[in-house]
Coordinates of C-alpha atoms in Angstrom, one line a residue:
M1 CA 169.4 52.4 29.4
S2 CA 172.4 51.7 27.4
G3 CA 173.2 55.3 27.1
S4 CA 172.9 55.6 23.3
P5 CA 172.0 59.0 22.0
D6 CA 168.9 57.7 20.2
E7 CA 167.5 56.1 23.3
E8 CA 168.2 59.3 25.3
K9 CA 166.4 61.4 22.7
L10 CA 163.5 59.0 22.6
E11 CA 163.2 59.1 26.4
E12 CA 163.3 62.9 26.4
L13 CA 160.5 63.0 23.8
R14 CA 158.4 60.6 25.9
Q15 CA 158.9 62.8 28.9
K16 CA 157.9 65.9 27.0
K17 CA 154.8 64.2 25.6
M18 CA 153.8 63.0 29.1
E19 CA 154.1 66.6 30.4
Q20 CA 152.1 67.9 27.5
L21 CA 149.3 65.3 28.1
Q22 CA 149.3 66.2 31.8
D23 CA 149.1 69.9 31.1
R24 CA 146.1 69.2 28.7
A25 CA 144.4 67.1 31.3
D26 CA 144.8 69.9 33.9
A27 CA 143.5 72.5 31.5
Q28 CA 140.5 70.3 30.6
G29 CA 139.8 69.8 34.3
E30 CA 139.8 73.6 34.9
G31 CA 137.6 74.0 31.8
D32 CA 135.1 71.5 33.2
Q33 CA 135.0 73.4 36.5
E34 CA 134.5 76.7 34.8
A35 CA 131.7 75.3 32.6
A36 CA 130.0 73.9 35.7
Q37 CA 130.3 77.3 37.5
Q38 CA 128.8 79.1 34.4
Q39 CA 125.9 76.6 34.3
A40 CA 125.2 77.1 38.0
D41 CA 125.3 80.9 37.6
A42 CA 122.9 80.6 34.6
Q43 CA 120.5 78.5 36.7
K44 CA 120.7 81.0 39.6
K45 CA 119.9 83.9 37.3
A46 CA 116.9 82.0 35.8
V47 CA 115.5 81.3 39.3
L48 CA 115.9 84.9 40.3
R49 CA 114.3 86.1 37.0
Q50 CA 111.4 83.8 37.6
H51 CA 110.8 84.8 41.3
L52 CA 111.7 88.5 41.4
T53 CA 109.9 91.5 39.9
D54 CA 111.8 94.0 37.8
E55 CA 112.0 96.5 40.7
A56 CA 113.1 93.8 43.2
R57 CA 115.8 92.7 40.8
K58 CA 117.0 96.3 40.3
R59 CA 117.2 96.7 44.1
L60 CA 119.2 93.5 44.5
N61 CA 121.6 94.5 41.7
T62 CA 122.1 97.9 43.5
V63 CA 122.8 96.1 46.7
K64 CA 125.3 93.8 44.9
M65 CA 127.1 96.7 43.5
S66 CA 127.6 98.4 46.8
K67 CA 128.0 95.3 49.0
P68 CA 128.9 92.3 46.8
Q69 CA 129.2 89.7 49.6
F70 CA 125.8 90.8 51.1
G71 CA 124.2 90.8 47.7
E72 CA 125.5 87.2 47.1
Q73 CA 124.1 86.2 50.4
V74 CA 120.7 87.6 49.6
E75 CA 120.7 85.9 46.2
R76 CA 121.5 82.5 47.8
Q77 CA 118.7 83.1 50.3
V78 CA 116.2 83.8 47.5
V79 CA 117.3 80.8 45.5
S80 CA 117.1 78.5 48.5
L81 CA 113.6 79.8 49.3
A82 CA 112.5 79.3 45.7
R83 CA 113.9 75.8 45.5
S84 CA 112.2 74.8 48.8
G85 CA 108.9 76.1 47.5
R86 CA 108.4 78.7 50.2
I87 CA 108.0 81.6 47.7
Q88 CA 104.4 82.2 46.7
G89 CA 104.2 84.3 43.6
K90 CA 106.9 86.8 42.9
I91 CA 108.9 88.9 45.3
D92 CA 108.1 92.5 44.8
D93 CA 110.1 95.6 45.9
D94 CA 108.4 95.8 49.3
K95 CA 109.1 92.1 50.1
M96 CA 112.7 92.6 48.9
K97 CA 113.1 95.6 51.3
Q98 CA 111.8 93.4 54.1
L99 CA 114.1 90.5 53.2
L100 CA 117.1 92.9 53.1
K101 CA 116.3 94.3 56.5
E102 CA 116.0 90.8 57.9
L103 CA 119.4 89.7 56.4
K104 CA 121.2 93.0 57.0
P105 CA 124.1 92.6 59.4
D106 CA 123.7 94.5 62.6
S107 CA 125.0 97.9 62.1
Q108 CA 126.2 100.1 64.8
S109 CA 124.8 103.6 65.0
F110 CA 126.8 106.5 66.2
D111 CA 125.2 109.5 67.7
I112 CA 127.5 112.5 67.7
Q113 CA 126.5 115.3 69.9
R114 CA 128.2 118.6 70.0
R115 CA 128.3 120.7 73.1

């Protein structure tokens, strides 16, 4: 650069424009990710609605409220079973209870005895 003020201003403007374009590209990439996540959630909900009865869905929602990670694990399990074709008909409340017992992490029981 020759160092003239006009060229310096022009270079600053170019730099700012490149930063703005980069910021836009980053924001659009995040928007695409978010849109894909929303679409995946919508598909998961549709599969759950199709394969769970109302009572089973209520039970699963209750579990998700008290134990979010475990509820997500159960949802993933139900979706994978549905996609692999291993669910015959709909999962009712009794089947959901059984599934929750099978997937439940081992809990320790404490027996307190007073003397």
